[in-house]
Amino acid sequence: MEKIKMKTPLVEMDGDEMTRVLWREIKSILLEPFIELNTKYYDLGLLNRDITNDEVTKEAALAIKKYGVGVKCATITPNKDRVKEYNLKEMYKSPNGTIRAILDGTVFRAPIITKVVEAYIKTWKKPITIARHAYGDIYKDVEMKVSKGKCELLFTDENGNEERKLIHNFDGDGVVLGMHNLNNSIESFARSSFNYALDTKQDLWFSSKDTISKLYDHTFKDIFNDIFEKEYKEKFEKENIEYFYTLIDDAVARVIKSEGGMIWACKNYDGDVMSDMIATAFGSLAMMTSVLVSPDGNFEYEAAHGTVQRHYYKHLKGEETSTNSVATIFAWTGALRKRGELDSNKELINFSNSLEDAVIETIEKGFMTKDLALISNFENIKVRNSFEFLEDVKNTLLDKIL
Ligand code: NAP
Ligand code: MG
C-alpha cells in the first residue's frame, strides 16, 4: 500500500509522562505505516522546556501561526513538587497558557461518544461542545477582605478623570472582588465561536446572566450580537445553522432536555464548570477532545486530560498499564483532517475519518481500556492494556481500508 503524502507540515508538540509514551506508539502503530508524516517537531517535554528556558513553547506557538495546524501531547505544568522532581531552573508557566496567549483563542471541548458508555442524560445522542472563553473574569480578579467601612469602585481615565460607584457600606466584616474583561478578547471569543460553528456545521448557543449583570454580562451579549449581525448572519443561513442567545439558567435547562449536537459558548467560569459537567455526564475525561481555535483561523488539537502521572509511574516500574489513548488519537485525527481540508488532501481527510471510525468500532466490539470497562454496562468486554488497544485499533483499521 502506498503511503499518504502530506503537502504541508503540521506542528507536532511532544509532551510528558504516560501520554509521551502513548504518543510514540500512536505514531508508530497507527500513523507512520499509512502516512508519510510531515511534521515540524517541537519537544515540549519538561526536560527540553528546562534546557531551552521554555523558548521551545513559544517557538511551537509561532510555528502554529505559520502553518495553521498543530497537535499537542499533554504536558506537565510544573508546581513545587515538579521543580524538585525535575530539578528545574524555574517554575515555568503552563504551556497551554503560553500557547493560548500567543494564538489568542477559544478552547472547544467535545466528548467522543460510543455505544458502550451511556450518557447519564438519556436524551443526549450527540456530543455537546463547550466553547470556553479563556480570558479574565474571576481568573484575573483582585479580592479583599474588608471590615466596617465603605467600599467603592474607582476608575481613573488617561486624563485623570475619575468615576466612582459605591459597592457597599459595610456594617461589619465582609469580602469584595474586582474583575475585568476586554472588548478585544470578547470579540475574538465571539469570532472563534462563530467560525467553529460554521466549520463543524452545528448551532451555536451563547449564555450569560445579562438580566442581573446589566453592564458586564450585557457587554458580552451585545458584542456577540453585533458581530453575528454584521459578519456571520448570512453565512449561518447558508449552512442552515442557528445562533441564539439565552440566559444561562435557561441554557442549562435546555441543554439537559436537548439531544446534543450544539456548541455552547460560555464565559470563563461557566465554561470551567460546565465542561467538567459535560465530560462526566458523557462518561470519562479520557474521551474528551480539545481544540484551540484562534480568531484568525489557526487550530491546535489535544486531549483534554493530563499526562496520567499515576499510570506512568506504574509503567516505569515495569507494571502493566491500561491507559486510554482515544483522546490523543483524536487529537491527531483532528489535526490531520484539518491539514487535509486546508490542503485539499482528500486521502488525508478520508484516513482521519477511517481511523476515528476504527477506534469507535474497536471499542464497540468490546475491546477497551480499564477506565471505560469500569463505567460500561456492555456485556462482552475485553479489557486491554495500553498497547494492546492500539494494535486492536490497527487491526480494525486494516479491515476497513484494505
Ligand atoms: P490527569 O493526567 O488527567 O489524570 C488524572 C486521573 O484521571 C488519572 O490518574 C486517571 O485516573 C484518569 N485519567 C486521565 N486520563 C486518562 C487516560 N487517558 N486513561 C485512563 N485514565 C485517565 O490529571 P493529573 O494527574 O491531575 O495531572 C497529571 C499532570 O498532567 C500534571 O502535571 C498536570 O500539570 C498535567 N496536565 C496537563 C494538561 C495538558 O497538557 N493539557 C491538562 C491537565 C493536566 P486513575 O488514576 O484513577 O486511573
Ligand atoms: Mg474545571
Short mmCIF file of C-alpha atoms and ligand atoms in Angstrom, two decimals:
data_model
loop_
_atom_site.label_atom_id
_atom_site.label_comp_id
_atom_site.label_asym_id
_atom_site.label_seq_id
_atom_site.Cartn_x
_atom_site.Cartn_y
_atom_site.Cartn_z
CA MET A 1 0.00 0.00 0.00
CA GLU A 2 1.30 3.41 -0.88
CA LYS A 3 1.62 5.88 1.97
CA ILE A 4 -0.44 9.07 2.00
CA LYS A 5 1.64 12.17 1.34
CA MET A 6 1.24 15.49 3.13
CA LYS A 7 1.68 18.68 1.13
CA THR A 8 2.23 20.99 4.09
CA PRO A 9 3.65 20.16 7.52
CA LEU A 10 1.71 20.33 10.74
CA VAL A 11 3.23 21.33 14.05
CA GLU A 12 3.85 18.39 16.38
CA MET A 13 4.37 19.11 20.07
CA ASP A 14 5.61 16.21 22.17
CA GLY A 15 4.88 16.11 25.90
CA ASP A 16 5.36 14.25 29.16
CA GLU A 17 4.91 11.03 31.11
CA MET A 18 2.34 8.39 30.07
CA THR A 19 0.99 10.49 27.21
CA ARG A 20 4.53 10.83 25.83
CA VAL A 21 4.82 7.04 25.86
CA LEU A 22 1.46 6.72 24.08
CA TRP A 23 2.42 9.46 21.60
CA ARG A 24 5.33 7.45 20.25
CA GLU A 25 3.22 4.27 20.00
CA ILE A 26 0.29 6.01 18.29
CA LYS A 27 2.67 7.34 15.67
CA SER A 28 4.44 4.06 15.05
CA ILE A 29 1.37 1.77 15.15
CA LEU A 30 -1.43 3.93 13.70
CA LEU A 31 0.09 6.74 11.67
CA GLU A 32 3.51 6.02 10.19
CA PRO A 33 2.51 2.77 8.44
CA PHE A 34 -0.11 4.73 6.48
CA ILE A 35 1.13 8.32 6.16
CA GLU A 36 4.42 9.90 5.24
CA LEU A 37 4.15 12.15 8.26
CA ASN A 38 5.31 15.66 7.55
CA THR A 39 5.63 17.49 10.86
CA LYS A 40 7.62 20.29 12.42
CA TYR A 41 8.60 18.63 15.69
CA TYR A 42 8.86 20.57 18.95
CA ASP A 43 9.73 18.75 22.14
CA LEU A 44 7.63 20.32 24.88
CA GLY A 45 8.63 17.64 27.36
CA LEU A 46 9.60 19.28 30.66
CA LEU A 47 13.29 18.41 30.28
CA ASN A 48 13.56 20.22 26.98
CA ARG A 49 11.50 23.17 28.22
CA ASP A 50 14.05 23.49 31.00
CA ILE A 51 17.03 23.21 28.64
CA THR A 52 15.56 25.91 26.35
CA ASN A 53 14.30 28.14 29.20
CA ASP A 54 10.82 27.46 27.79
CA GLU A 55 11.69 29.13 24.47
CA VAL A 56 10.61 25.93 22.72
CA THR A 57 6.99 26.52 23.78
CA LYS A 58 6.95 29.99 22.23
CA GLU A 59 8.62 28.69 19.06
CA ALA A 60 5.98 25.98 18.78
CA ALA A 61 3.17 28.52 19.16
CA LEU A 62 4.70 30.75 16.48
CA ALA A 63 5.03 27.73 14.21
CA ILE A 64 1.28 27.05 14.62
CA LYS A 65 0.69 30.64 13.49
CA LYS A 66 2.84 29.94 10.46
CA TYR A 67 1.47 26.53 9.44
CA GLY A 68 -2.08 26.88 10.76
CA VAL A 69 -2.42 23.46 12.41
CA GLY A 70 -0.81 21.84 15.43
CA VAL A 71 -1.21 18.72 17.54
CA LYS A 72 -0.07 18.65 21.15
CA CYS A 73 0.66 15.91 23.65
CA ALA A 74 -0.29 16.55 27.29
CA THR A 75 2.46 18.31 29.23
CA ILE A 76 3.33 18.81 32.88
CA THR A 77 2.53 22.23 34.30
CA PRO A 78 5.23 22.45 36.94
CA ASN A 79 4.41 23.07 40.58
CA LYS A 80 6.79 22.94 43.58
CA ASP A 81 6.95 19.12 43.52
CA ARG A 82 7.82 19.06 39.84
CA VAL A 83 10.52 21.70 40.23
CA LYS A 84 12.19 19.34 42.71
CA GLU A 85 11.46 16.15 40.76
CA TYR A 86 12.99 17.52 37.54
CA ASN A 87 15.50 19.85 39.18
CA LEU A 88 14.09 22.76 37.14
CA LYS A 89 15.72 26.16 36.77
CA GLU A 90 12.32 27.77 37.42
CA MET A 91 8.61 27.06 37.77
CA TYR A 92 7.65 27.51 34.12
CA LYS A 93 4.17 28.64 33.17
CA SER A 94 1.59 26.26 31.76
CA PRO A 95 2.49 25.54 28.10
CA ASN A 96 -1.18 25.72 27.20
CA GLY A 97 -1.38 29.16 28.76
CA THR A 98 1.66 30.32 26.79
CA ILE A 99 0.30 28.95 23.52
CA ARG A 100 -3.12 30.47 24.19
CA ALA A 101 -1.60 33.86 24.92
CA ILE A 102 0.23 33.82 21.57
CA LEU A 103 -2.63 32.43 19.47
CA ASP A 104 -5.39 34.30 21.36
CA GLY A 105 -8.03 31.67 21.00
CA THR A 106 -11.03 29.93 22.43
CA VAL A 107 -10.96 26.34 23.66
CA PHE A 108 -13.61 23.94 22.37
CA ARG A 109 -14.14 20.67 24.21
CA ALA A 110 -16.24 17.82 22.88
CA PRO A 111 -16.80 14.27 24.13
CA ILE A 112 -16.22 11.19 21.96
CA ILE A 113 -19.33 9.04 22.13
CA THR A 114 -19.56 5.24 21.88
CA LYS A 115 -22.40 2.77 22.43
CA VAL A 116 -20.61 1.05 25.30
CA VAL A 117 -20.89 4.03 27.63
CA GLU A 118 -24.31 5.60 28.04
CA ALA A 119 -24.60 9.28 28.85
CA TYR A 120 -26.21 9.90 32.23
CA ILE A 121 -28.76 12.08 30.45
CA LYS A 122 -30.93 9.74 28.41
CA THR A 123 -31.88 12.26 25.73
CA TRP A 124 -28.26 13.08 24.78
CA LYS A 125 -27.50 11.42 21.47
CA LYS A 126 -24.88 13.76 20.01
CA PRO A 127 -21.84 15.44 21.55
CA ILE A 128 -22.22 18.78 23.28
CA THR A 129 -19.25 21.06 22.66
CA ILE A 130 -18.32 23.68 25.23
CA ALA A 131 -16.58 26.82 23.95
CA ARG A 132 -14.92 28.39 26.95
CA HIS A 133 -13.73 31.98 26.96
CA ALA A 134 -10.24 31.71 28.36
CA TYR A 135 -9.53 35.26 29.50
CA GLY A 136 -10.38 37.35 32.55
CA ASP A 137 -13.33 37.41 34.99
CA ILE A 138 -12.55 35.72 38.32
CA TYR A 139 -9.40 34.14 36.82
CA LYS A 140 -7.77 37.56 36.85
CA ASP A 141 -9.64 39.13 39.75
CA VAL A 142 -8.49 41.14 42.73
CA GLU A 143 -10.01 40.27 46.09
CA MET A 144 -10.08 41.85 49.51
CA LYS A 145 -11.32 41.03 52.98
CA VAL A 146 -12.85 44.14 54.50
CA SER A 147 -14.33 45.31 57.79
CA LYS A 148 -16.73 48.10 58.76
CA GLY A 149 -16.39 50.89 56.21
CA LYS A 150 -17.18 51.92 52.65
CA CYS A 151 -16.07 50.09 49.50
CA GLU A 152 -16.12 51.88 46.14
CA LEU A 153 -15.30 51.15 42.53
CA LEU A 154 -12.97 53.87 41.19
CA PHE A 155 -11.92 54.30 37.56
CA THR A 156 -9.36 56.93 36.52
CA ASP A 157 -9.14 57.53 32.77
CA GLU A 158 -5.94 58.51 30.97
CA ASN A 159 -6.70 62.22 31.51
CA GLY A 160 -7.11 61.76 35.24
CA ASN A 161 -10.93 61.99 35.29
CA GLU A 162 -12.47 59.85 37.98
CA GLU A 163 -15.66 57.83 38.03
CA ARG A 164 -16.86 56.31 41.29
CA LYS A 165 -19.57 53.87 42.28
CA LEU A 166 -20.47 52.70 45.74
CA ILE A 167 -20.16 48.94 46.07
CA HIS A 168 -21.34 48.64 49.64
CA ASN A 169 -21.38 50.31 53.03
CA PHE A 170 -20.14 47.57 55.34
CA ASP A 171 -21.50 47.37 58.90
CA GLY A 172 -19.10 44.58 59.73
CA ASP A 173 -16.67 42.10 58.15
CA GLY A 174 -17.14 41.11 54.54
CA VAL A 175 -15.43 40.33 51.24
CA VAL A 176 -15.17 42.13 47.88
CA LEU A 177 -13.74 41.34 44.47
CA GLY A 178 -12.95 43.28 41.34
CA MET A 179 -12.77 41.67 37.93
CA HIS A 180 -12.47 42.77 34.34
CA ASN A 181 -12.60 41.76 30.73
CA LEU A 182 -11.51 43.33 27.43
CA ASN A 183 -13.72 44.04 24.42
CA ASN A 184 -10.93 42.76 22.18
CA SER A 185 -10.85 39.45 23.94
CA ILE A 186 -14.64 39.08 23.93
CA GLU A 187 -14.66 39.87 20.19
CA SER A 188 -12.13 37.14 19.44
CA PHE A 189 -14.09 34.74 21.65
CA ALA A 190 -17.20 35.54 19.59
CA ARG A 191 -15.46 35.19 16.20
CA SER A 192 -13.76 31.92 17.19
CA SER A 193 -17.14 30.56 18.31
CA PHE A 194 -18.93 31.62 15.10
CA ASN A 195 -16.11 30.21 12.95
CA TYR A 196 -16.12 26.91 14.79
CA ALA A 197 -19.89 26.61 14.40
CA LEU A 198 -19.53 27.16 10.65
CA ASP A 199 -16.60 24.77 10.48
CA THR A 200 -18.46 21.94 12.24
CA LYS A 201 -21.94 22.91 10.97
CA GLN A 202 -23.52 22.99 14.41
CA ASP A 203 -25.81 25.53 16.07
CA LEU A 204 -24.17 27.98 18.45
CA TRP A 205 -25.68 28.94 21.80
CA PHE A 206 -24.31 31.68 23.99
CA SER A 207 -25.45 32.32 27.52
CA SER A 208 -24.70 34.74 30.33
CA LYS A 209 -26.57 36.47 33.15
CA ASP A 210 -27.30 39.78 31.47
CA THR A 211 -30.56 40.36 33.37
CA ILE A 212 -28.61 40.66 36.62
CA SER A 213 -25.28 41.92 35.29
CA LYS A 214 -26.68 44.73 33.18
CA LEU A 215 -23.34 46.18 32.04
CA TYR A 216 -20.76 43.42 32.42
CA ASP A 217 -22.55 40.36 31.06
CA HIS A 218 -24.65 42.56 28.81
CA THR A 219 -21.46 43.68 27.04
CA PHE A 220 -20.74 40.05 26.16
CA LYS A 221 -24.27 39.63 24.84
CA ASP A 222 -24.08 42.84 22.76
CA ILE A 223 -20.67 42.05 21.27
CA PHE A 224 -21.81 38.57 20.21
CA ASN A 225 -24.96 40.02 18.73
CA ASP A 226 -23.24 42.84 16.79
CA ILE A 227 -20.61 40.55 15.31
CA PHE A 228 -23.22 37.98 14.37
CA GLU A 229 -25.45 40.51 12.61
CA LYS A 230 -22.56 42.16 10.74
CA GLU A 231 -20.30 39.24 9.84
CA TYR A 232 -21.97 35.86 10.26
CA LYS A 233 -25.73 36.02 9.80
CA GLU A 234 -25.67 35.22 6.10
CA LYS A 235 -23.03 32.53 6.43
CA PHE A 236 -25.12 30.83 9.11
CA GLU A 237 -28.23 30.96 6.92
CA LYS A 238 -26.27 29.42 4.07
CA GLU A 239 -25.17 26.50 6.25
CA ASN A 240 -28.65 26.23 7.74
CA ILE A 241 -27.39 26.63 11.29
CA GLU A 242 -28.59 28.94 14.06
CA TYR A 243 -27.11 31.31 16.60
CA PHE A 244 -29.08 32.17 19.66
CA TYR A 245 -28.53 33.88 22.95
CA THR A 246 -30.27 32.89 26.13
CA LEU A 247 -29.90 33.34 29.88
CA ILE A 248 -27.51 30.84 31.47
CA ASP A 249 -30.32 29.34 33.60
CA ASP A 250 -32.43 28.76 30.53
CA ALA A 251 -29.43 27.34 28.65
CA VAL A 252 -28.79 24.79 31.41
CA ALA A 253 -32.42 23.65 31.33
CA ARG A 254 -32.48 23.45 27.53
CA VAL A 255 -29.16 21.57 27.33
CA ILE A 256 -30.41 18.90 29.72
CA LYS A 257 -33.56 18.38 27.64
CA SER A 258 -31.73 18.50 24.29
CA GLU A 259 -30.39 15.78 22.02
CA GLY A 260 -26.97 17.43 21.99
CA GLY A 261 -25.18 18.33 18.78
CA MET A 262 -24.66 22.03 19.52
CA ILE A 263 -21.84 24.31 20.61
CA TRP A 264 -22.44 26.09 23.88
CA ALA A 265 -20.29 29.18 24.28
CA CYS A 266 -19.71 30.01 27.94
CA LYS A 267 -18.00 32.77 29.87
CA ASN A 268 -14.80 31.69 31.59
CA TYR A 269 -16.24 30.44 34.89
CA ASP A 270 -19.37 28.92 33.33
CA GLY A 271 -17.16 27.08 30.82
CA ASP A 272 -14.86 25.78 33.54
CA VAL A 273 -17.77 24.30 35.48
CA MET A 274 -19.92 23.17 32.55
CA SER A 275 -17.10 21.40 30.71
CA ASP A 276 -16.50 19.18 33.75
CA MET A 277 -20.22 18.51 33.99
CA ILE A 278 -20.44 17.58 30.29
CA ALA A 279 -17.32 15.37 30.43
CA THR A 280 -18.59 13.43 33.44
CA ALA A 281 -22.14 13.14 32.14
CA PHE A 282 -20.89 11.69 28.85
CA GLY A 283 -18.62 9.20 30.63
CA SER A 284 -14.95 9.97 31.00
CA LEU A 285 -12.30 12.65 30.83
CA ALA A 286 -10.20 10.22 28.80
CA MET A 287 -12.75 10.56 25.97
CA MET A 288 -12.73 14.35 25.80
CA THR A 289 -11.10 16.18 22.91
CA SER A 290 -9.98 19.77 22.98
CA VAL A 291 -9.13 22.23 20.24
CA LEU A 292 -7.90 25.78 20.49
CA VAL A 293 -9.21 27.92 17.65
CA SER A 294 -7.72 31.36 17.10
CA PRO A 295 -9.80 34.19 15.61
CA ASP A 296 -7.52 34.30 12.55
CA GLY A 297 -8.04 30.60 11.88
CA ASN A 298 -5.24 28.58 13.49
CA PHE A 299 -6.06 25.26 15.12
CA GLU A 300 -4.33 23.39 17.91
CA TYR A 301 -5.64 19.92 18.81
CA GLU A 302 -5.06 17.97 22.02
CA ALA A 303 -6.62 15.60 24.55
CA ALA A 304 -8.40 17.32 27.43
CA HIS A 305 -6.74 15.11 30.07
CA GLY A 306 -3.27 15.45 31.55
CA THR A 307 -0.15 13.30 31.44
CA VAL A 308 -1.71 10.49 33.55
CA GLN A 309 1.16 10.53 36.03
CA ARG A 310 -0.05 7.64 38.19
CA HIS A 311 -0.04 5.26 35.20
CA TYR A 312 3.40 6.50 34.13
CA TYR A 313 4.97 5.62 37.46
CA LYS A 314 3.49 2.11 37.15
CA HIS A 315 4.85 1.89 33.62
CA LEU A 316 8.31 2.92 34.83
CA LYS A 317 8.23 0.12 37.39
CA GLY A 318 7.56 -2.31 34.57
CA GLU A 319 3.93 -2.87 35.60
CA GLU A 320 1.15 -3.21 33.03
CA THR A 321 -0.97 -0.13 32.35
CA SER A 322 -4.36 0.27 30.73
CA THR A 323 -4.29 3.91 29.74
CA ASN A 324 -6.89 5.22 27.32
CA SER A 325 -5.30 6.70 24.19
CA VAL A 326 -8.55 7.66 22.44
CA ALA A 327 -8.49 11.42 23.06
CA THR A 328 -4.84 11.57 21.97
CA ILE A 329 -5.60 9.61 18.79
CA PHE A 330 -8.47 12.02 18.08
CA ALA A 331 -6.12 14.96 18.59
CA TRP A 332 -4.04 13.52 15.73
CA THR A 333 -7.04 12.77 13.51
CA GLY A 334 -8.45 16.25 14.18
CA ALA A 335 -5.17 17.87 13.16
CA LEU A 336 -4.64 15.61 10.14
CA ARG A 337 -8.21 16.18 8.93
CA LYS A 338 -7.81 19.94 9.28
CA ARG A 339 -4.48 19.75 7.41
CA GLY A 340 -6.26 17.77 4.73
CA GLU A 341 -9.06 20.33 4.48
CA LEU A 342 -6.68 23.26 4.21
CA ASP A 343 -4.57 21.50 1.57
CA SER A 344 -7.49 19.86 -0.28
CA ASN A 345 -5.92 16.50 0.53
CA LYS A 346 -8.82 14.04 0.25
CA GLU A 347 -6.78 10.98 1.15
CA LEU A 348 -5.67 12.56 4.40
CA ILE A 349 -9.26 13.51 5.28
CA ASN A 350 -10.51 10.00 4.48
CA PHE A 351 -7.74 8.42 6.52
CA SER A 352 -8.56 10.59 9.54
CA ASN A 353 -12.23 9.64 9.31
CA SER A 354 -11.41 5.93 8.93
CA LEU A 355 -9.08 5.96 11.91
CA GLU A 356 -11.75 7.60 14.09
CA ASP A 357 -14.32 5.05 12.92
CA ALA A 358 -11.85 2.25 13.65
CA VAL A 359 -11.37 3.49 17.22
CA ILE A 360 -15.12 3.61 17.85
CA GLU A 361 -15.72 0.21 16.20
CA THR A 362 -12.94 -1.39 18.23
CA ILE A 363 -14.49 -0.15 21.46
CA GLU A 364 -17.97 -1.18 20.31
CA LYS A 365 -16.64 -4.71 19.64
CA GLY A 366 -15.80 -4.78 23.35
CA PHE A 367 -12.06 -4.04 23.24
CA MET A 368 -11.37 -1.20 25.65
CA THR A 369 -9.11 0.12 28.36
CA LYS A 370 -9.93 -0.22 32.04
CA ASP A 371 -11.35 3.27 32.56
CA LEU A 372 -14.14 2.54 30.04
CA ALA A 373 -14.67 -1.02 31.23
CA LEU A 374 -15.38 0.33 34.72
CA ILE A 375 -18.24 2.55 33.55
CA SER A 376 -19.65 0.34 30.81
CA ASN A 377 -22.69 -1.93 31.05
CA PHE A 378 -21.62 -3.71 27.88
CA GLU A 379 -21.76 -7.50 28.22
CA ASN A 380 -18.79 -8.73 26.31
CA ILE A 381 -15.84 -6.64 27.47
CA LYS A 382 -12.21 -7.48 26.87
CA VAL A 383 -10.01 -5.19 28.96
CA ARG A 384 -6.87 -4.33 27.02
CA ASN A 385 -3.60 -2.83 28.15
CA SER A 386 -2.34 0.47 26.76
CA PHE A 387 -0.52 -1.12 23.82
CA GLU A 388 -2.86 -4.00 23.00
CA PHE A 389 -5.63 -1.46 22.44
CA LEU A 390 -3.58 0.33 19.77
CA GLU A 391 -2.94 -2.99 18.00
CA ASP A 392 -6.69 -3.73 18.16
CA VAL A 393 -7.43 -0.40 16.51
CA LYS A 394 -4.84 -1.07 13.84
CA ASN A 395 -6.46 -4.42 13.03
CA THR A 396 -9.90 -2.82 12.72
CA LEU A 397 -8.42 -0.09 10.55
CA LEU A 398 -6.71 -2.58 8.24
CA ASP A 399 -10.01 -4.45 7.82
CA LYS A 400 -11.67 -1.20 6.83
CA ILE A 401 -9.18 0.18 4.37
CA LEU A 402 -7.72 -2.93 2.70
P1 NAP B 1 -4.63 13.55 34.52
O1 NAP B 1 -3.35 13.28 33.90
O2 NAP B 1 -5.74 13.97 33.62
O3 NAP B 1 -5.10 12.24 35.29
C1 NAP B 1 -5.98 12.21 36.39
C2 NAP B 1 -6.61 10.83 36.54
O4 NAP B 1 -7.66 10.68 35.57
C3 NAP B 1 -5.66 9.69 36.23
O5 NAP B 1 -4.89 9.34 37.36
C4 NAP B 1 -6.61 8.60 35.78
O6 NAP B 1 -7.32 8.04 36.86
C5 NAP B 1 -7.62 9.41 34.98
N1 NAP B 1 -7.22 9.56 33.58
C6 NAP B 1 -6.92 10.72 32.92
N2 NAP B 1 -6.62 10.47 31.65
C7 NAP B 1 -6.71 9.14 31.48
C8 NAP B 1 -6.50 8.27 30.38
N3 NAP B 1 -6.13 8.76 29.19
N4 NAP B 1 -6.68 6.95 30.55
C9 NAP B 1 -7.06 6.45 31.73
N5 NAP B 1 -7.28 7.22 32.82
C10 NAP B 1 -7.10 8.55 32.70
O7 NAP B 1 -4.53 14.66 35.64
P2 NAP B 1 -3.44 14.84 36.83
O8 NAP B 1 -2.97 13.52 37.30
O9 NAP B 1 -4.10 15.77 37.75
O10 NAP B 1 -2.25 15.60 36.15
C11 NAP B 1 -1.03 14.99 35.71
C12 NAP B 1 -0.20 16.03 35.01
O11 NAP B 1 -0.86 16.46 33.84
C13 NAP B 1 0.07 17.28 35.84
O12 NAP B 1 1.46 17.53 35.86
C14 NAP B 1 -0.68 18.38 35.11
O13 NAP B 1 0.06 19.58 35.13
C15 NAP B 1 -0.77 17.86 33.72
N6 NAP B 1 -1.95 18.32 32.95
C16 NAP B 1 -1.74 18.69 31.67
C17 NAP B 1 -2.79 19.05 30.85
C18 NAP B 1 -2.49 19.45 29.44
O14 NAP B 1 -1.38 19.34 28.99
N7 NAP B 1 -3.48 19.88 28.70
C19 NAP B 1 -4.10 19.04 31.35
C20 NAP B 1 -4.30 18.63 32.67
C21 NAP B 1 -3.22 18.26 33.46
P3 NAP B 1 -6.84 6.73 37.66
O15 NAP B 1 -5.54 7.11 38.30
O16 NAP B 1 -7.94 6.55 38.64
O17 NAP B 1 -6.68 5.60 36.69
MG MG B 2 -12.91 22.75 35.68
#
